[in-house]
Amino acid sequence: MKKLIEKHRKLGLKVTPQRLAILKYLDGNKNHPSAEDIFREIKKEYPTVSFATVYNTLQALRDKGEINEVTIDWEKKHYDPNPKPHHHIICTECNKIGDVFKDYSEALRLPGNIAEEFKPVRNHINFYGVCRDCQKKEKRRN
Amino acid sequence: MKKLIEKHRKLGLKVTPQRLAILKYLDGNKNHPSAEDIFREIKKEYPTVSFATVYNTLQALRDKGEINEVTIDWEKKHYDPNPKPHHHIICTECNKIGDVFKDYSEALRLPGNIAEEFKPVRNHINFYGVCRDCQKKEKRRN
DNA sequence: TTCCAAGTTTAGAATAATTCTAAATTAGGA
DNA sequence: TCCTAATTTAGAATTATTCTAAACTTGGAA
C-alpha cells in the first residue's frame, strides 16, 4: 500500500485516490481485466469516476512500463499488471485469458527473406484454445 | 477469372459483380488490405457499393476458409487471401504488414501448468519491428 | 425461357471501445 | 499556504464494424 504509493510517485505519477484504487485493483490481478471491468470496480468506491480517468491511468502506467496491454481479444483491450514479457492464451468459447510464462525467443528467428525487410524488435504469441470449463460444457452438450 | 467464379460457386457463394471485383482485388494480393482499402478500390468500379457488402463478402470468405483475418494491427482488421496458416510482422512506425512463412509449431509447446487449464487449438505469432523504409527515415532524422 | 426462393446489396442507422475536449479540481513541491 | 502542472470529469466525438429492412439478383428448377 505504502509501497504502491511510493513506487508511483517515483515514476512521476501523481497519486490521486482514483488512481490508487486502480493501482490496488490491478496489483497482482491475474484476470486480465478490460477498461470496463476496472471502471465498474472503481465506480463502487468513486461513483463519479469517468472512463477517461481509467484510460488515462492505464495509458500512463503502460507508458511507464508498469503494465502490459493485452490485445489477444479483438473486441477490447485487456490489462495485465505483470510487466514481464510473456504470452497469452484465450478461450475461443468464453474469451477467458491465461498467461503463458515461457521464453520462446530462441526458436522465433525470422526467415532470412523477411529479416531483410524488417528489423524485428519483439514478438508476442497468441494461443487459441478451449478452457477447462468450456471443455466440460462441450461434453455435456454431446 | 473463370476459375475464380467456379471456385466460389462451388463454395456455395453466389457470384455477384461486386463480389467478383472483391475476389479479383484480393487474388494474390500481398498488401494485407483493410476493409476500407477494399471498399475504396471496389467503389471505383461500383460507385454504389456499400461497406456492408465488403464486410459480408469478407466474412463469407473467412467462414469458408478462403481468406485469413489478420489482427496484428489493433486499429483495424486486415485481410490476407493466403489461407495457408502463417505469421505476421508489423512495422511499429508505419503499420506495414509482412508475412512470415515458417512453421514454428514444434517449438510452441505450452508449459504444463497452462496446458492443464487450456486445450490449445492454434496459435499465431505477432512480430513487431521496423521496416526498411522506416529504418531509412530514422537514420535521416539522426 | 421463365420463375422463384434464397441469398445479396444498399443506405443509413446502431453499436461499442476508445479518445478527445475544455472547464473545474487537486496533488505535492516550493 | 500557494501555485502550477497534472488530473478528473461529463459528455461529445471518433472509428471500425455490425445491424436493419427493403429492394434487387443469382442460379437452379420447372
PDB file of N, CA, C and O in Angstrom, chain A residues 71-116:
ATOM      1  N   THR A  71      -3.684  -7.632 -26.245  1.00  0.00           N
ATOM      2  CA  THR A  71      -4.538  -7.402 -27.414  1.00  0.00           C
ATOM      3  C   THR A  71      -5.013  -8.701 -28.054  1.00  0.00           C
ATOM      4  O   THR A  71      -5.405  -8.720 -29.205  1.00  0.00           O
ATOM      5  N   ILE A  72      -5.006  -9.767 -27.288  1.00  0.00           N
ATOM      6  CA  ILE A  72      -5.383 -11.062 -27.866  1.00  0.00           C
ATOM      7  C   ILE A  72      -6.873 -11.133 -28.157  1.00  0.00           C
ATOM      8  O   ILE A  72      -7.311 -11.901 -29.017  1.00  0.00           O
ATOM      9  N   ASP A  73      -7.667 -10.331 -27.437  1.00  0.00           N
ATOM     10  CA  ASP A  73      -9.116 -10.307 -27.649  1.00  0.00           C
ATOM     11  C   ASP A  73      -9.431  -9.150 -28.572  1.00  0.00           C
ATOM     12  O   ASP A  73      -9.249  -7.986 -28.219  1.00  0.00           O
ATOM     13  N   TRP A  74      -9.903  -9.488 -29.772  1.00  0.00           N
ATOM     14  CA  TRP A  74     -10.111  -8.443 -30.776  1.00  0.00           C
ATOM     15  C   TRP A  74     -11.151  -7.415 -30.312  1.00  0.00           C
ATOM     16  O   TRP A  74     -11.105  -6.246 -30.679  1.00  0.00           O
ATOM     17  N   GLU A  75     -12.078  -7.842 -29.502  1.00  0.00           N
ATOM     18  CA  GLU A  75     -13.166  -6.971 -29.062  1.00  0.00           C
ATOM     19  C   GLU A  75     -12.680  -5.768 -28.262  1.00  0.00           C
ATOM     20  O   GLU A  75     -13.170  -4.670 -28.398  1.00  0.00           O
ATOM     21  N   LYS A  76     -11.756  -6.023 -27.345  1.00  0.00           N
ATOM     22  CA  LYS A  76     -11.321  -4.939 -26.477  1.00  0.00           C
ATOM     23  C   LYS A  76      -9.967  -5.262 -25.868  1.00  0.00           C
ATOM     24  O   LYS A  76      -9.586  -6.420 -25.761  1.00  0.00           O
ATOM     25  N   LYS A  77      -9.286  -4.209 -25.450  1.00  0.00           N
ATOM     26  CA  LYS A  77      -8.009  -4.416 -24.797  1.00  0.00           C
ATOM     27  C   LYS A  77      -8.214  -4.935 -23.381  1.00  0.00           C
ATOM     28  O   LYS A  77      -9.217  -4.631 -22.732  1.00  0.00           O
ATOM     29  N   HIS A  78      -7.255  -5.703 -22.921  1.00  0.00           N
ATOM     30  CA  HIS A  78      -7.233  -6.131 -21.528  1.00  0.00           C
ATOM     31  C   HIS A  78      -5.916  -5.641 -20.937  1.00  0.00           C
ATOM     32  O   HIS A  78      -4.990  -5.311 -21.668  1.00  0.00           O
ATOM     33  N   TYR A  79      -5.851  -5.616 -19.612  1.00  0.00           N
ATOM     34  CA  TYR A  79      -4.678  -5.058 -18.964  1.00  0.00           C
ATOM     35  C   TYR A  79      -4.082  -6.050 -17.990  1.00  0.00           C
ATOM     36  O   TYR A  79      -4.803  -6.720 -17.242  1.00  0.00           O
ATOM     37  N   ASP A  80      -2.754  -6.128 -18.034  1.00  0.00           N
ATOM     38  CA  ASP A  80      -2.044  -7.133 -17.260  1.00  0.00           C
ATOM     39  C   ASP A  80      -0.976  -6.433 -16.424  1.00  0.00           C
ATOM     40  O   ASP A  80      -0.046  -5.849 -16.963  1.00  0.00           O
ATOM     41  N   PRO A  81      -1.126  -6.476 -15.099  1.00  0.00           N
ATOM     42  CA  PRO A  81      -0.186  -5.756 -14.230  1.00  0.00           C
ATOM     43  C   PRO A  81       1.170  -6.433 -14.162  1.00  0.00           C
ATOM     44  O   PRO A  81       2.069  -5.912 -13.506  1.00  0.00           O
ATOM     45  N   ASN A  82       1.322  -7.567 -14.783  1.00  0.00           N
ATOM     46  CA  ASN A  82       2.644  -8.210 -14.815  1.00  0.00           C
ATOM     47  C   ASN A  82       3.424  -7.647 -16.006  1.00  0.00           C
ATOM     48  O   ASN A  82       3.124  -7.971 -17.150  1.00  0.00           O
ATOM     49  N   PRO A  83       4.452  -6.812 -15.713  1.00  0.00           N
ATOM     50  CA  PRO A  83       5.139  -6.130 -16.806  1.00  0.00           C
ATOM     51  C   PRO A  83       6.174  -7.011 -17.498  1.00  0.00           C
ATOM     52  O   PRO A  83       6.698  -6.645 -18.540  1.00  0.00           O
ATOM     53  N   LYS A  84       6.440  -8.178 -16.914  1.00  0.00           N
ATOM     54  CA  LYS A  84       7.401  -9.101 -17.509  1.00  0.00           C
ATOM     55  C   LYS A  84       6.823  -9.619 -18.827  1.00  0.00           C
ATOM     56  O   LYS A  84       5.662 -10.036 -18.867  1.00  0.00           O
ATOM     57  N   PRO A  85       7.622  -9.594 -19.905  1.00  0.00           N
ATOM     58  CA  PRO A  85       7.070 -10.069 -21.177  1.00  0.00           C
ATOM     59  C   PRO A  85       6.648 -11.520 -21.076  1.00  0.00           C
ATOM     60  O   PRO A  85       7.389 -12.352 -20.549  1.00  0.00           O
ATOM     61  N   HIS A  86       5.471 -11.809 -21.539  1.00  0.00           N
ATOM     62  CA  HIS A  86       5.005 -13.189 -21.590  1.00  0.00           C
ATOM     63  C   HIS A  86       3.911 -13.283 -22.636  1.00  0.00           C
ATOM     64  O   HIS A  86       3.528 -12.276 -23.218  1.00  0.00           O
ATOM     65  N   HIS A  87       3.416 -14.482 -22.869  1.00  0.00           N
ATOM     66  CA  HIS A  87       2.449 -14.674 -23.943  1.00  0.00           C
ATOM     67  C   HIS A  87       1.077 -14.992 -23.352  1.00  0.00           C
ATOM     68  O   HIS A  87       0.931 -15.088 -22.136  1.00  0.00           O
ATOM     69  N   HIS A  88       0.081 -15.123 -24.209  1.00  0.00           N
ATOM     70  CA  HIS A  88      -1.272 -15.350 -23.706  1.00  0.00           C
ATOM     71  C   HIS A  88      -2.000 -16.426 -24.492  1.00  0.00           C
ATOM     72  O   HIS A  88      -1.676 -16.700 -25.634  1.00  0.00           O
ATOM     73  N   ILE A  89      -2.984 -16.994 -23.814  1.00  0.00           N
ATOM     74  CA  ILE A  89      -3.883 -17.941 -24.482  1.00  0.00           C
ATOM     75  C   ILE A  89      -5.298 -17.493 -24.180  1.00  0.00           C
ATOM     76  O   ILE A  89      -5.576 -17.034 -23.067  1.00  0.00           O
ATOM     77  N   ILE A  90      -6.159 -17.577 -25.178  1.00  0.00           N
ATOM     78  CA  ILE A  90      -7.546 -17.138 -24.970  1.00  0.00           C
ATOM     79  C   ILE A  90      -8.486 -18.281 -25.327  1.00  0.00           C
ATOM     80  O   ILE A  90      -8.238 -19.015 -26.293  1.00  0.00           O
ATOM     81  N   CYS A  91      -9.523 -18.428 -24.540  1.00  0.00           N
ATOM     82  CA  CYS A  91     -10.532 -19.454 -24.813  1.00  0.00           C
ATOM     83  C   CYS A  91     -11.449 -18.943 -25.917  1.00  0.00           C
ATOM     84  O   CYS A  91     -12.042 -17.866 -25.792  1.00  0.00           O
ATOM     85  N   THR A  92     -11.548 -19.719 -26.985  1.00  0.00           N
ATOM     86  CA  THR A  92     -12.340 -19.265 -28.125  1.00  0.00           C
ATOM     87  C   THR A  92     -13.838 -19.330 -27.845  1.00  0.00           C
ATOM     88  O   THR A  92     -14.640 -18.835 -28.630  1.00  0.00           O
ATOM     89  N   GLU A  93     -14.218 -19.945 -26.723  1.00  0.00           N
ATOM     90  CA  GLU A  93     -15.631 -20.021 -26.363  1.00  0.00           C
ATOM     91  C   GLU A  93     -16.045 -18.858 -25.469  1.00  0.00           C
ATOM     92  O   GLU A  93     -17.037 -18.193 -25.728  1.00  0.00           O
ATOM     93  N   CYS A  94     -15.262 -18.612 -24.404  1.00  0.00           N
ATOM     94  CA  CYS A  94     -15.695 -17.641 -23.392  1.00  0.00           C
ATOM     95  C   CYS A  94     -14.742 -16.448 -23.271  1.00  0.00           C
ATOM     96  O   CYS A  94     -14.962 -15.564 -22.439  1.00  0.00           O
ATOM     97  N   ASN A  95     -13.685 -16.419 -24.063  1.00  0.00           N
ATOM     98  CA  ASN A  95     -12.726 -15.303 -24.050  1.00  0.00           C
ATOM     99  C   ASN A  95     -11.892 -15.171 -22.777  1.00  0.00           C
ATOM    100  O   ASN A  95     -11.245 -14.150 -22.574  1.00  0.00           O
ATOM    101  N   LYS A  96     -11.919 -16.178 -21.931  1.00  0.00           N
ATOM    102  CA  LYS A  96     -11.039 -16.164 -20.768  1.00  0.00           C
ATOM    103  C   LYS A  96      -9.584 -16.169 -21.228  1.00  0.00           C
ATOM    104  O   LYS A  96      -9.233 -16.866 -22.188  1.00  0.00           O
ATOM    105  N   ILE A  97      -8.766 -15.384 -20.560  1.00  0.00           N
ATOM    106  CA  ILE A  97      -7.370 -15.251 -20.965  1.00  0.00           C
ATOM    107  C   ILE A  97      -6.448 -15.855 -19.909  1.00  0.00           C
ATOM    108  O   ILE A  97      -6.655 -15.657 -18.716  1.00  0.00           O
ATOM    109  N   GLY A  98      -5.452 -16.584 -20.346  1.00  0.00           N
ATOM    110  CA  GLY A  98      -4.449 -17.145 -19.444  1.00  0.00           C
ATOM    111  C   GLY A  98      -3.052 -16.678 -19.823  1.00  0.00           C
ATOM    112  O   GLY A  98      -2.810 -16.265 -20.962  1.00  0.00           O
ATOM    113  N   ASP A  99      -2.148 -16.716 -18.865  1.00  0.00           N
ATOM    114  CA  ASP A  99      -0.763 -16.302 -19.101  1.00  0.00           C
ATOM    115  C   ASP A  99       0.088 -17.488 -19.518  1.00  0.00           C
ATOM    116  O   ASP A  99      -0.073 -18.594 -18.996  1.00  0.00           O
ATOM    117  N   VAL A 100       1.027 -17.249 -20.399  1.00  0.00           N
ATOM    118  CA  VAL A 100       1.976 -18.282 -20.814  1.00  0.00           C
ATOM    119  C   VAL A 100       3.378 -17.760 -20.529  1.00  0.00           C
ATOM    120  O   VAL A 100       3.917 -16.946 -21.271  1.00  0.00           O
ATOM    121  N   PHE A 101       3.924 -18.236 -19.402  1.00  0.00           N
ATOM    122  CA  PHE A 101       5.248 -17.780 -18.999  1.00  0.00           C
ATOM    123  C   PHE A 101       6.301 -18.734 -19.532  1.00  0.00           C
ATOM    124  O   PHE A 101       6.639 -19.721 -18.883  1.00  0.00           O
ATOM    125  N   LYS A 102       6.750 -18.476 -20.700  1.00  0.00           N
ATOM    126  CA  LYS A 102       7.825 -19.297 -21.248  1.00  0.00           C
ATOM    127  C   LYS A 102       8.515 -18.449 -22.300  1.00  0.00           C
ATOM    128  O   LYS A 102       7.859 -17.736 -23.057  1.00  0.00           O
ATOM    129  N   ASP A 103       9.818 -18.530 -22.316  1.00  0.00           N
ATOM    130  CA  ASP A 103      10.587 -17.721 -23.250  1.00  0.00           C
ATOM    131  C   ASP A 103      10.855 -18.528 -24.507  1.00  0.00           C
ATOM    132  O   ASP A 103      11.647 -19.462 -24.499  1.00  0.00           O
ATOM    133  N   TYR A 104      10.155 -18.200 -25.573  1.00  0.00           N
ATOM    134  CA  TYR A 104      10.311 -18.930 -26.825  1.00  0.00           C
ATOM    135  C   TYR A 104      11.293 -18.232 -27.763  1.00  0.00           C
ATOM    136  O   TYR A 104      11.437 -18.637 -28.916  1.00  0.00           O
ATOM    137  N   SER A 105      11.953 -17.177 -27.280  1.00  0.00           N
ATOM    138  CA  SER A 105      12.636 -16.284 -28.220  1.00  0.00           C
ATOM    139  C   SER A 105      13.701 -16.985 -29.049  1.00  0.00           C
ATOM    140  O   SER A 105      13.884 -16.661 -30.223  1.00  0.00           O
ATOM    141  N   GLU A 106      14.374 -17.982 -28.461  1.00  0.00           N
ATOM    142  CA  GLU A 106      15.392 -18.693 -29.233  1.00  0.00           C
ATOM    143  C   GLU A 106      14.822 -19.276 -30.521  1.00  0.00           C
ATOM    144  O   GLU A 106      15.464 -19.255 -31.565  1.00  0.00           O
ATOM    145  N   ALA A 107      13.605 -19.801 -30.408  1.00  0.00           N
ATOM    146  CA  ALA A 107      13.012 -20.506 -31.550  1.00  0.00           C
ATOM    147  C   ALA A 107      12.422 -19.547 -32.586  1.00  0.00           C
ATOM    148  O   ALA A 107      12.156 -19.939 -33.720  1.00  0.00           O
ATOM    149  N   LEU A 108      12.220 -18.299 -32.189  1.00  0.00           N
ATOM    150  CA  LEU A 108      11.446 -17.402 -33.051  1.00  0.00           C
ATOM    151  C   LEU A 108      12.308 -16.552 -33.979  1.00  0.00           C
ATOM    152  O   LEU A 108      12.038 -15.370 -34.171  1.00  0.00           O
ATOM    153  N   ARG A 109      13.319 -17.141 -34.561  1.00  0.00           N
ATOM    154  CA  ARG A 109      14.103 -16.441 -35.574  1.00  0.00           C
ATOM    155  C   ARG A 109      13.250 -16.218 -36.819  1.00  0.00           C
ATOM    156  O   ARG A 109      12.499 -17.111 -37.223  1.00  0.00           O
ATOM    157  N   LEU A 110      13.427 -15.069 -37.426  1.00  0.00           N
ATOM    158  CA  LEU A 110      12.699 -14.790 -38.667  1.00  0.00           C
ATOM    159  C   LEU A 110      13.417 -15.447 -39.847  1.00  0.00           C
ATOM    160  O   LEU A 110      14.642 -15.480 -39.874  1.00  0.00           O
ATOM    161  N   PRO A 111      12.665 -15.923 -40.819  1.00  0.00           N
ATOM    162  CA  PRO A 111      13.284 -16.414 -42.050  1.00  0.00           C
ATOM    163  C   PRO A 111      14.081 -15.285 -42.702  1.00  0.00           C
ATOM    164  O   PRO A 111      13.716 -14.105 -42.583  1.00  0.00           O
ATOM    165  N   GLY A 112      15.123 -15.643 -43.411  1.00  0.00           N
ATOM    166  CA  GLY A 112      16.021 -14.650 -43.982  1.00  0.00           C
ATOM    167  C   GLY A 112      15.352 -13.600 -44.846  1.00  0.00           C
ATOM    168  O   GLY A 112      15.611 -12.401 -44.692  1.00  0.00           O
ATOM    169  N   ASN A 113      14.454 -14.033 -45.718  1.00  0.00           N
ATOM    170  CA  ASN A 113      13.879 -13.067 -46.657  1.00  0.00           C
ATOM    171  C   ASN A 113      13.114 -11.952 -45.952  1.00  0.00           C
ATOM    172  O   ASN A 113      13.201 -10.780 -46.342  1.00  0.00           O
ATOM    173  N   ILE A 114      12.408 -12.285 -44.891  1.00  0.00           N
ATOM    174  CA  ILE A 114      11.633 -11.250 -44.214  1.00  0.00           C
ATOM    175  C   ILE A 114      12.522 -10.433 -43.272  1.00  0.00           C
ATOM    176  O   ILE A 114      12.282  -9.240 -43.047  1.00  0.00           O
ATOM    177  N   ALA A 115      13.595 -11.072 -42.779  1.00  0.00           N
ATOM    178  CA  ALA A 115      14.528 -10.355 -41.904  1.00  0.00           C
ATOM    179  C   ALA A 115      15.239  -9.242 -42.668  1.00  0.00           C
ATOM    180  O   ALA A 115      15.756  -8.297 -42.073  1.00  0.00           O
ATOM    181  N   GLU A 116      15.260  -9.373 -43.993  1.00  0.00           N
ATOM    182  CA  GLU A 116      15.846  -8.293 -44.789  1.00  0.00           C
ATOM    183  C   GLU A 116      14.914  -7.095 -44.874  1.00  0.00           C
ATOM    184  O   GLU A 116      15.338  -5.959 -45.045  1.00  0.00           O
TER     185      GLU A 116
END
